[in-house]
Tab-separated table of C-alpha atoms in Angstrom:
chain	number	residue	atom	x	y	z
A	875	MET	CA	60.709	65.173	7.957
A	876	SER	CA	59.410	63.033	10.425
A	877	ALA	CA	55.753	63.672	9.210
A	878	ALA	CA	57.167	63.121	5.612
A	879	LEU	CA	56.056	59.235	5.830
A	880	PHE	CA	52.472	60.217	6.980
A	881	VAL	CA	51.761	62.843	4.264
A	882	LEU	CA	53.482	61.105	1.455
A	883	PRO	CA	50.487	59.602	-0.317
A	884	LEU	CA	48.830	62.811	-0.669
A	885	VAL	CA	51.667	64.522	-2.464
A	886	ALA	CA	54.645	61.998	-3.470
A	887	GLY	CA	55.195	61.721	-7.149
A	888	ASP	CA	55.758	58.786	-8.975
A	889	SER	CA	59.612	58.697	-9.225
A	890	PRO	CA	62.100	60.682	-6.652
A	891	SER	CA	63.163	63.053	-9.207
A	892	GLU	CA	59.523	64.007	-9.858
A	893	TYR	CA	59.139	64.122	-6.194
A	894	VAL	CA	61.825	66.699	-5.875
A	895	SER	CA	60.883	68.692	-9.049
A	896	HIS	CA	57.132	68.779	-7.718
A	897	HIS	CA	58.481	70.008	-4.328
A	898	LEU	CA	60.334	72.988	-6.516
A	899	LYS	CA	57.384	74.038	-8.446
A	900	HIS	CA	55.604	77.135	-7.052
A	901	LEU	CA	52.097	77.987	-7.108
A	902	THR	CA	51.578	80.662	-9.990
A	903	GLN	CA	49.041	82.908	-11.086
A	904	PRO	CA	49.523	84.643	-14.389
A	905	ILE	CA	48.480	88.166	-14.400
A	906	GLY	CA	49.127	89.491	-17.870
A	907	GLN	CA	50.730	88.552	-20.781
A	908	GLY	CA	54.268	86.779	-21.193
A	909	GLY	CA	56.343	84.809	-18.750
A	910	PHE	CA	57.287	87.629	-16.325
A	911	TRP	CA	53.725	88.737	-15.584
A	912	THR	CA	53.374	85.646	-13.208
A	913	LEU	CA	53.086	85.786	-9.395
A	914	HIS	CA	54.361	82.899	-7.164
A	915	VAL	CA	51.308	82.908	-5.121
A	916	ASP	CA	52.575	80.636	-2.330
A	917	SER	CA	55.957	83.025	-1.913
A	918	LEU	CA	54.043	86.031	-1.567
A	919	LEU	CA	51.200	84.897	0.289
A	920	VAL	CA	53.544	83.217	2.826
A	921	SER	CA	55.959	85.841	3.118
A	922	ILE	CA	53.220	88.705	3.635
A	923	ALA	CA	51.442	86.554	6.044
A	924	ILE	CA	54.950	85.856	8.152
A	925	GLY	CA	55.845	89.575	7.854
A	926	ILE	CA	52.513	90.908	8.967
A	927	LEU	CA	52.586	88.358	11.865
A	928	GLY	CA	56.447	88.943	12.800
A	929	ILE	CA	55.986	92.532	12.648
A	930	GLY	CA	52.717	92.892	14.132
A	931	ILE	CA	53.790	90.762	17.074
A	932	PHE	CA	56.354	93.993	17.534
A	933	TRP	CA	53.947	96.329	16.492
A	934	ARG	CA	51.584	95.158	19.313
A	935	THR	CA	54.135	94.688	22.076
A	936	GLY	CA	55.468	98.435	21.093
A	937	ARG	CA	51.982	99.864	21.263
A	938	LYS	CA	51.315	98.135	25.029
A	939	ALA	CA	54.867	98.717	25.788
A	940	THR	CA	55.345	100.442	29.305
A	941	SER	CA	58.754	102.044	30.506
A	942	GLY	CA	57.994	100.703	34.003
A	943	VAL	CA	58.780	97.012	34.652
A	944	PRO	CA	57.922	95.272	31.615
A	945	GLY	CA	56.379	91.850	31.271
A	946	LYS	CA	58.167	88.688	30.140
A	947	PHE	CA	56.967	89.109	26.439
A	948	GLN	CA	57.758	92.803	26.077
A	949	ALA	CA	61.461	92.093	27.602
A	950	PHE	CA	61.961	89.755	25.188
A	951	ILE	CA	61.203	91.820	22.396
A	952	GLU	CA	63.026	94.629	23.801
A	953	LEU	CA	66.070	92.229	24.006
A	954	ALA	CA	65.553	91.668	19.864
A	955	VAL	CA	65.185	95.530	19.946
A	956	GLU	CA	68.344	96.359	21.926
A	957	PHE	CA	70.444	93.671	20.153
A	958	ILE	CA	69.448	94.857	16.612
A	959	ASP	CA	69.943	98.506	17.989
A	960	GLY	CA	73.393	97.714	19.319
A	961	GLN	CA	74.527	95.766	16.087
A	962	VAL	CA	73.312	98.932	13.910
A	963	ARG	CA	75.197	101.314	16.434
A	964	ASP	CA	78.415	99.510	16.028
A	965	VAL	CA	78.255	99.773	12.014
A	966	PHE	CA	76.293	102.632	11.156
A	967	HIS	CA	77.629	106.080	12.539
A	968	GLY	CA	74.700	108.700	11.812
A	969	ASP	CA	70.923	108.727	12.457
A	970	ARG	CA	69.612	105.433	13.047
A	971	ARG	CA	66.117	106.625	13.381
A	972	PHE	CA	65.750	104.835	9.964
A	973	VAL	CA	68.196	102.087	9.504
A	974	ALA	CA	67.444	100.390	12.838
A	975	PRO	CA	63.750	99.536	12.120
A	976	LEU	CA	65.062	98.792	8.525
A	977	ALA	CA	67.388	96.230	10.116
A	978	LEU	CA	64.762	95.011	12.797
A	979	THR	CA	62.462	94.638	9.819
A	980	ILE	CA	65.018	92.752	7.619
A	981	PHE	CA	66.318	90.537	10.495
A	982	VAL	CA	62.666	89.377	11.957
A	983	TRP	CA	61.421	88.898	8.360
A	984	ILE	CA	64.002	86.930	7.025
A	985	PHE	CA	64.528	84.912	10.212
A	986	LEU	CA	60.765	83.892	10.279
A	987	MET	CA	60.672	83.154	6.436
A	988	ASN	CA	63.826	81.117	6.897
A	989	ALA	CA	62.240	79.359	10.167
A	990	LEU	CA	59.495	77.963	8.112
A	991	LYS	CA	62.256	75.604	6.633
A	992	LEU	CA	62.361	73.669	10.071
A	993	LEU	CA	58.953	72.483	9.136
A	994	PRO	CA	58.486	69.101	7.632
A	995	VAL	CA	59.082	69.428	3.676
A	996	ASP	CA	55.882	67.708	2.781
A	997	LEU	CA	53.682	69.658	5.353
A	998	GLY	CA	53.380	72.702	3.257
A	999	PRO	CA	52.373	70.879	-0.034
A	1000	ALA	CA	50.270	68.460	1.552
A	1001	VAL	CA	48.047	71.121	3.636
A	1002	ALA	CA	47.788	73.018	0.338
A	1003	LYS	CA	46.664	69.925	-1.551
A	1004	GLY	CA	44.496	68.392	1.211
A	1005	ALA	CA	42.770	71.385	2.212
A	1006	PHE	CA	42.923	73.651	-0.644
A	1007	GLY	CA	43.109	71.361	-3.465
A	1008	LEU	CA	46.439	73.345	-4.780
A	1009	GLU	CA	48.787	71.221	-6.758
A	1010	TYR	CA	52.248	73.167	-5.811
A	1011	PHE	CA	53.083	74.844	-2.930
A	1012	ARG	CA	56.357	75.854	-1.588
A	1013	LEU	CA	56.514	77.171	1.951
A	1014	VAL	CA	59.698	78.731	2.150
A	1015	PRO	CA	59.625	82.265	0.328
A	1016	THR	CA	63.460	82.542	0.833
A	1017	THR	CA	64.127	79.822	-1.430
A	1018	ASP	CA	62.333	81.537	-4.236
A	1019	LEU	CA	65.049	84.212	-5.750
A	1020	ASN	CA	62.297	86.731	-6.540
A	1021	VAL	CA	62.057	87.526	-2.867
A	1022	THR	CA	65.581	87.568	-1.688
A	1023	LEU	CA	66.181	89.724	-4.996
A	1024	ALA	CA	63.348	92.271	-4.611
A	1025	MET	CA	64.618	92.737	-1.066
A	1026	SER	CA	68.426	93.220	-2.071
A	1027	THR	CA	66.898	95.706	-4.907
A	1028	MET	CA	65.473	97.799	-2.342
A	1029	VAL	CA	68.477	97.934	-0.321
A	1030	LEU	CA	70.367	98.850	-3.318
A	1031	LEU	CA	67.868	101.550	-3.792
A	1032	MET	CA	68.296	102.658	-0.244
A	1033	MET	CA	71.741	102.777	-0.610
A	1034	PHE	CA	71.633	105.339	-3.671
A	1035	ALA	CA	69.201	107.152	-1.458
A	1036	PHE	CA	71.651	107.236	1.351
A	1037	ALA	CA	74.369	108.576	-0.829
A	1038	ILE	CA	72.861	111.322	-2.905
A	1039	LYS	CA	71.211	112.516	0.670
A	1040	ALA	CA	75.032	112.418	2.032
A	1041	LYS	CA	76.702	113.826	-0.739
A	1042	GLY	CA	73.968	115.650	-3.198
A	1043	GLY	CA	72.970	114.395	-6.552
A	1044	PHE	CA	75.985	116.233	-8.234
A	1045	GLY	CA	78.213	114.665	-5.465
A	1046	PHE	CA	77.049	111.268	-5.859
A	1047	VAL	CA	77.300	111.064	-9.535
A	1048	ALA	CA	80.721	112.944	-9.593
A	1049	GLU	CA	81.964	110.160	-7.005
A	1050	LEU	CA	81.051	107.537	-9.649
A	1051	PHE	CA	83.132	108.871	-11.964
A	1052	THR	CA	86.180	109.787	-9.789
A	1053	ALA	CA	86.575	106.834	-7.106
A	1054	PRO	CA	88.176	104.875	-6.376
A	1055	PHE	CA	91.042	105.771	-8.823
A	1056	HIS	CA	91.881	109.493	-7.866
A	1057	ALA	CA	93.793	111.531	-10.001
A	1058	HIS	CA	94.624	115.330	-10.236
A	1059	SER	CA	95.256	116.538	-13.751
A	1060	PRO	CA	91.783	116.622	-15.893
A	1061	LEU	CA	93.400	114.435	-18.497
A	1062	LEU	CA	94.189	111.851	-16.183
A	1063	LYS	CA	90.633	112.339	-14.838
A	1064	ALA	CA	89.367	111.830	-18.183
A	1065	VAL	CA	91.321	108.568	-18.909
A	1066	LEU	CA	90.141	107.202	-15.576
A	1067	ALA	CA	86.556	107.835	-15.752
A	1068	PRO	CA	85.322	104.929	-17.540
A	1069	ALA	CA	87.381	102.691	-15.439
A	1070	ASN	CA	86.057	104.109	-12.284
A	1071	PHE	CA	82.324	104.083	-13.537
A	1072	GLY	CA	82.774	100.368	-14.517
A	1073	LEU	CA	84.105	99.710	-10.871
A	1074	ASN	CA	81.575	101.404	-9.294
A	1075	VAL	CA	78.863	99.763	-11.431
A	1076	ILE	CA	80.084	96.319	-10.673
A	1077	GLU	CA	80.536	97.171	-6.818
A	1078	TYR	CA	77.013	98.798	-6.708
A	1079	LEU	CA	75.617	95.644	-8.650
A	1080	SER	CA	77.660	92.890	-6.994
A	1081	LYS	CA	76.278	94.127	-3.592
A	1082	PRO	CA	72.341	93.115	-3.999
A	1083	VAL	CA	73.126	90.291	-5.995
A	1084	SER	CA	75.515	88.893	-3.409
A	1085	LEU	CA	72.953	89.297	-0.928
A	1086	ALA	CA	69.949	87.912	-2.675
A	1087	MET	CA	72.130	84.914	-4.031
A	1088	ARG	CA	73.546	83.984	-0.330
A	1089	LEU	CA	70.297	83.894	1.158
A	1090	PHE	CA	68.797	82.248	-1.871
A	1091	GLY	CA	71.721	79.775	-2.366
A	1092	ASN	CA	71.743	78.765	1.230
A	1093	MET	CA	67.852	78.438	1.574
A	1094	TYR	CA	67.320	76.542	-1.836
A	1095	ALA	CA	70.433	74.058	-0.991
A	1096	GLY	CA	69.172	73.382	2.601
A	1097	GLU	CA	65.514	72.816	0.965
A	1098	LEU	CA	67.315	70.286	-1.336
A	1099	VAL	CA	68.659	68.396	1.185
A	1100	PHE	CA	65.724	68.213	3.201
A	1101	LEU	CA	63.861	66.628	0.108
A	1102	LEU	CA	66.838	64.199	-0.294
A	1103	ILE	CA	66.247	63.218	3.541
A	1104	ALA	CA	62.611	63.144	3.022
A	1105	LEU	CA	63.288	60.620	-0.096
A	1106	LEU	CA	65.585	58.629	1.907
A	1107	PHE	CA	62.553	58.014	4.445
A	1108	MET	CA	60.348	57.385	1.241
A	1109	ALA	CA	62.735	54.694	0.415
A	1110	GLY	CA	62.703	53.145	3.843
A	1111	GLY	CA	59.213	53.332	3.731
A	1112	GLN	CA	58.689	51.310	0.363
A	1113	PHE	CA	61.314	48.673	1.549
A	1114	LEU	CA	59.757	48.060	4.763
A	1115	PHE	CA	56.215	48.241	3.966
A	1116	GLY	CA	56.205	47.705	-0.094
A	1117	ASP	CA	55.106	44.867	-2.172
A	1118	GLY	CA	57.562	42.022	-1.918
A	1119	ALA	CA	59.142	42.895	0.915
A	1120	THR	CA	62.013	40.441	2.330
A	1121	PHE	CA	63.637	40.280	5.566
A	1122	GLY	CA	66.635	41.567	3.837
A	1123	THR	CA	64.647	44.364	2.242
A	1124	GLN	CA	63.100	45.198	5.654
A	1125	VAL	CA	66.434	45.513	7.142
A	1126	GLY	CA	67.749	47.848	4.424
A	1127	GLY	CA	64.229	49.876	4.753
A	1128	ALA	CA	64.743	50.039	8.670
A	1129	LEU	CA	68.388	51.253	7.990
A	1130	ALA	CA	67.191	54.087	5.615
A	1131	PHE	CA	64.570	55.136	7.866
A	1132	LEU	CA	66.983	55.639	10.562
A	1133	GLY	CA	69.714	57.232	8.457
A	1134	GLY	CA	66.650	59.492	7.741
A	1135	VAL	CA	65.905	60.093	11.504
A	1136	LEU	CA	69.544	60.898	11.857
A	1137	ALA	CA	70.134	63.195	8.797
A	1138	GLY	CA	67.132	64.881	9.274
A	1139	ALA	CA	67.865	65.653	12.716
A	1140	GLY	CA	71.104	66.762	12.313
A	1141	TRP	CA	70.060	68.810	9.533
A	1142	SER	CA	67.182	70.549	11.002
A	1143	ILE	CA	69.704	71.442	13.830
A	1144	PHE	CA	72.273	72.869	11.823
A	1145	HIS	CA	69.764	74.814	10.241
A	1146	ILE	CA	68.715	76.600	13.317
A	1147	LEU	CA	71.826	77.975	13.047
A	1148	VAL	CA	71.699	78.695	9.448
A	1149	ILE	CA	68.365	80.274	9.376
A	1150	SER	CA	69.515	82.779	11.925
A	1151	LEU	CA	72.969	83.282	10.775
A	1152	GLN	CA	71.555	84.192	7.025
A	1153	ALA	CA	68.914	86.532	8.551
A	1154	PHE	CA	71.719	88.160	10.573
A	1155	ILE	CA	74.187	88.521	7.605
A	1156	PHE	CA	71.245	90.067	5.358
A	1157	MET	CA	70.615	92.403	8.151
A	1158	ILE	CA	74.249	93.347	9.224
A	1159	LEU	CA	75.527	93.714	5.497
A	1160	THR	CA	72.467	95.869	4.689
A	1161	VAL	CA	73.515	98.270	7.308
A	1162	VAL	CA	77.102	97.952	6.257
A	1163	TYR	CA	76.413	98.536	2.708
A	1164	LEU	CA	74.239	101.717	3.629
A	1165	SER	CA	76.917	102.933	6.001
A	1166	MET	CA	79.585	102.696	3.125
A	1167	ALA	CA	77.026	104.505	1.170
A	1168	THR	CA	76.815	107.527	3.310
A	1169	GLU	CA	80.760	107.826	3.658
A	1170	ALA	CA	82.757	109.308	0.839
A	1171	HIS	CA	85.575	107.326	-0.698
B	556	MET	CA	64.278	79.858	-11.192
B	557	THR	CA	62.661	82.718	-13.381
B	558	LEU	CA	62.524	86.063	-12.309
B	559	ASN	CA	58.590	87.394	-12.540
B	560	ALA	CA	56.088	89.492	-10.987
B	561	THR	CA	56.842	88.056	-8.031
B	562	PHE	CA	59.635	90.101	-7.285
B	563	ILE	CA	57.663	93.379	-7.634
B	564	GLY	CA	54.884	92.130	-5.160
B	565	GLN	CA	57.634	91.096	-2.862
B	566	PHE	CA	59.454	94.541	-3.375
B	567	ILE	CA	56.229	96.445	-2.575
B	568	ALA	CA	55.421	94.385	0.436
B	569	PHE	CA	59.224	94.875	2.016
B	570	ALA	CA	58.658	98.616	1.307
B	571	ILE	CA	55.190	98.653	3.341
B	572	LEU	CA	56.778	96.775	6.252
B	573	ILE	CA	59.753	98.996	6.146
B	574	TRP	CA	57.636	102.034	6.249
B	575	PHE	CA	55.384	100.233	8.941
B	576	SER	CA	58.293	99.596	10.964
B	577	TYR	CA	59.804	102.630	10.651
B	578	LYS	CA	56.693	104.738	11.597
B	579	PHE	CA	54.594	102.649	14.209
B	580	VAL	CA	56.956	99.762	15.278
B	581	TRP	CA	60.248	100.960	16.564
B	582	PRO	CA	59.532	104.504	17.908
B	583	PRO	CA	57.248	103.089	20.756
B	584	LEU	CA	59.565	100.437	21.700
B	585	VAL	CA	62.898	102.433	21.742
B	586	ASN	CA	60.881	105.055	23.653
B	587	ALA	CA	59.767	102.750	26.218
B	588	ILE	CA	63.370	101.665	26.790
B	589	GLU	CA	64.959	105.011	26.621
B	590	GLU	CA	62.324	105.945	29.122
B	591	ARG	CA	63.040	103.203	31.301
B	592	GLN	CA	66.726	103.810	31.042
B	593	LYS	CA	66.176	107.309	32.191
B	594	LYS	CA	64.017	106.290	35.143
B	595	ILE	CA	66.742	103.771	36.203
B	596	ALA	CA	69.060	106.376	36.020
B	597	ASP	CA	67.013	109.011	37.749
B	598	GLY	CA	66.324	106.029	40.470
B	599	LEU	CA	70.170	105.265	40.964
B	600	ALA	CA	71.003	108.983	41.021
B	601	ALA	CA	68.497	109.325	43.792
B	602	ALA	CA	69.596	106.377	45.727
B	603	GLU	CA	73.111	107.805	45.473
B	604	ARG	CA	71.762	111.085	46.696
B	605	ALA	CA	70.009	109.457	49.495
B	606	ARG	CA	73.111	107.602	50.398
B	607	LYS	CA	75.137	110.600	50.591
B	608	GLU	CA	72.417	112.414	52.671
B	609	LEU	CA	72.401	109.466	55.287
B	610	ALA	CA	76.137	109.701	55.660
B	611	ASP	CA	75.954	113.539	56.016
B	612	ALA	CA	73.183	112.938	58.731
B	613	ASP	CA	75.161	110.155	60.466
B	614	ALA	CA	78.061	112.622	60.409
B	615	ARG	CA	75.983	115.376	61.764
B	616	VAL	CA	74.639	113.204	64.595
B	617	ALA	CA	78.295	111.825	65.652
B	618	ASP	CA	79.350	115.706	65.782
B	619	GLU	CA	76.354	116.490	68.211
B	620	ILE	CA	76.818	113.514	70.438
B	621	ARG	CA	80.554	114.456	70.451
B	622	LYS	CA	79.620	118.186	71.362
B	623	ALA	CA	76.793	117.101	73.894
B	624	ARG	CA	79.483	115.038	75.595
B	625	VAL	CA	81.975	117.940	75.671
B	626	GLU	CA	79.716	120.027	77.229
B	627	ALA	CA	78.337	117.589	79.671
B	628	SER	CA	81.832	116.841	80.976
B	629	THR	CA	82.551	120.883	81.129
B	630	ILE	CA	79.449	121.409	83.160
B	631	ALA	CA	80.359	118.459	85.507
B	632	ASP	CA	83.767	119.906	85.973
B	633	ARG	CA	82.513	123.337	86.613
B	634	ALA	CA	79.986	122.010	89.199
B	635	GLN	CA	82.740	120.053	90.979
B	636	LYS	CA	84.976	123.196	90.882
B	637	GLN	CA	82.008	125.243	92.367
B	638	ALA	CA	81.316	122.573	94.947
B	639	ILE	CA	84.995	122.729	95.939
B	640	GLU	CA	85.117	126.352	95.878
B	641	ILE	CA	81.592	126.437	98.372
B	642	ILE	CA	83.054	123.953	100.332
B	643	GLU	CA	86.513	125.944	100.985
B	644	LYS	CA	84.707	128.943	101.500
B	645	ALA	CA	82.474	127.346	104.171
B	646	LYS	CA	85.593	126.364	106.027
B	647	GLN	CA	87.370	129.626	105.642
B	648	ASP	CA	84.116	131.385	107.247
B	649	ALA	CA	84.081	128.702	109.965
B	650	ILE	CA	87.581	129.452	110.827
B	651	VAL	CA	86.955	133.099	110.769
B	652	GLU	CA	83.956	132.919	112.673
B	653	ALA	CA	85.860	130.483	115.539
B	654	ALA	CA	88.655	132.936	115.605
B	655	ARG	CA	86.334	136.082	116.182
B	656	GLN	CA	84.400	134.129	118.678
B	657	ARG	CA	87.660	132.874	120.532
B	658	ALA	CA	88.970	136.822	120.846
B	659	ALA	CA	85.743	137.915	122.115
B	660	ALA	CA	85.798	135.126	124.543
B	661	GLU	CA	89.116	135.992	125.428
B	662	ALA	CA	88.548	139.628	125.712
B	663	GLU	CA	85.692	138.801	128.015
B	664	ILE	CA	87.759	136.816	130.125
B	665	GLU	CA	90.445	139.352	130.433
B	666	ASN	CA	87.883	141.644	131.266
B	667	LEU	CA	86.253	139.814	134.176
B	668	SER	CA	89.766	138.815	135.337
B	669	PHE	CA	90.612	142.249	135.341
B	670	LYS	CA	87.502	143.233	137.489
B	671	ALA	CA	87.910	140.547	139.572
B	672	ARG	CA	91.611	141.349	140.323
B	673	GLU	CA	90.520	145.082	141.112
B	674	MET	CA	87.876	144.027	143.283
B	675	LEU	CA	90.511	141.641	145.281
B	676	ARG	CA	92.984	144.379	145.231
B	677	GLN	CA	90.200	146.781	146.884
B	678	GLN	CA	89.180	144.132	149.468
B	679	VAL	CA	92.770	143.095	150.122
B	680	ALA	CA	93.563	146.885	150.626
B	681	GLU	CA	90.491	147.210	152.828
B	682	LEU	CA	91.418	143.942	154.715
B	683	ALA	CA	95.190	145.155	155.008
B	684	VAL	CA	93.689	148.642	156.285
B	685	LYS	CA	91.651	146.998	158.768
B	686	GLY	CA	94.235	144.935	159.593
B	687	ALA	CA	96.534	147.953	160.173
B	688	GLU	CA	93.531	149.677	161.954
B	689	LYS	CA	92.944	146.637	164.539
B	690	ILE	CA	96.753	146.726	165.055
B	691	LEU	CA	97.465	150.376	165.107
B	692	ALA	CA	93.877	151.256	166.915
B	693	ARG	CA	95.271	153.212	169.257
B	694	GLU	CA	98.276	154.723	168.056
B	695	ILE	CA	97.009	155.918	164.632
B	696	ASP	CA	94.569	158.494	163.789
B	697	ALA	CA	92.488	157.300	160.988
B	698	ALA	CA	91.744	160.757	159.954
B	699	ARG	CA	95.230	161.941	160.167
B	700	HIS	CA	97.099	159.157	158.592
B	701	ARG	CA	94.124	158.856	155.883
B	702	ASP	CA	96.481	159.829	153.007
B	703	LEU	CA	99.170	157.487	153.962
B	704	LEU	CA	96.686	154.784	154.299
B	705	ASP	CA	95.327	155.574	150.875
B	706	ALA	CA	98.836	155.439	149.322
B	707	LEU	CA	99.209	151.848	150.808
B	708	ALA	CA	96.192	150.624	149.422
B	709	LYS	CA	96.935	151.719	145.935
B	710	GLU	CA	100.244	150.272	146.320
B	711	ILE	CA	98.872	146.711	147.260
């Protein structure tokens, strides 16, 4: 935010609404016919890069990990690993060899993607334009619904896989029609089957949708507020240094600038909590859902 | 806010990351942690064992010292008793020896005094006879009165 003023000339739109909508546009690349076959290059690039970075750090530490006295960095990585392993152990009662690294991946990746939000909102677009001549660039991948929905869809598929592995293919399908409403007579079972199936479909669909929407919504809304705070800076700057600035407008500008500083600092500090919390929620809910999928109704 | 192929790309990236984590990232880290936990547990157990062994050794040493002290005191007691016995025996021997010596001396004295008395008697008898001879020289015939004179000497 504080850097917003300095990079404004590079990326600022003509009006506040144009500024905001400019910041909300993706760098796109069509790869086929129709609107669907378009890639958000910025989301993919940033998310993959940061995923490789984050998981790579863990990988490198793990490769050189010693069971003797750990270095400070290894100790830190192990702290994270043990924290996540402990969380998974509390929720998921079974073989954690797959679920724990999954939780680690989710937490680290989402946390780092979210953490990009703490960079000034104009920095990404400014660097993209200044260095590479790109018109649009959205830095935070988790403000892209494609990203969050792809991850939660993966979670949904893993729920299916875990359920089938735990109950068998037939058991899984049977449970779709016989739970949550149980009946004993065949007639009642037939009557309840559609209701059960409908409820299960809703239940299964609501999980990934809520996962994706929660993360996306938090990040997107936060991003919008950061943009509004940046607009406050912009207004302050225009009042202070713009044409025809009088003493009155300069006082107003200074106040707007001060407000921007306070609001930006406050919102950033609040987002330290939000980015960690959202990453944690996504991780823990994934583990909870997988745990539920393995347990019979 | 439209869904598009980004979804597919992100999906694949996520799958690869999960696989990579599962295959290469998680196992070595957890192995290192568990191995260290085992090492620490072993170390703690060893320390506990050593502590117990030390306590055992201490107890053994204390026991040995106590035993040695008891033994030393019995030895000292015995020595003292022996010394007393030796002294006592020496005393007894001395007393017996003294008694024997005294008895021998007394016997000797007795013997000597007897001899002296015998000699004295002899001499007194002779003196008496000589005296009587002198007095009775004329009247008594020594040869005739020999048995009488001997009986007299014996009586004296």
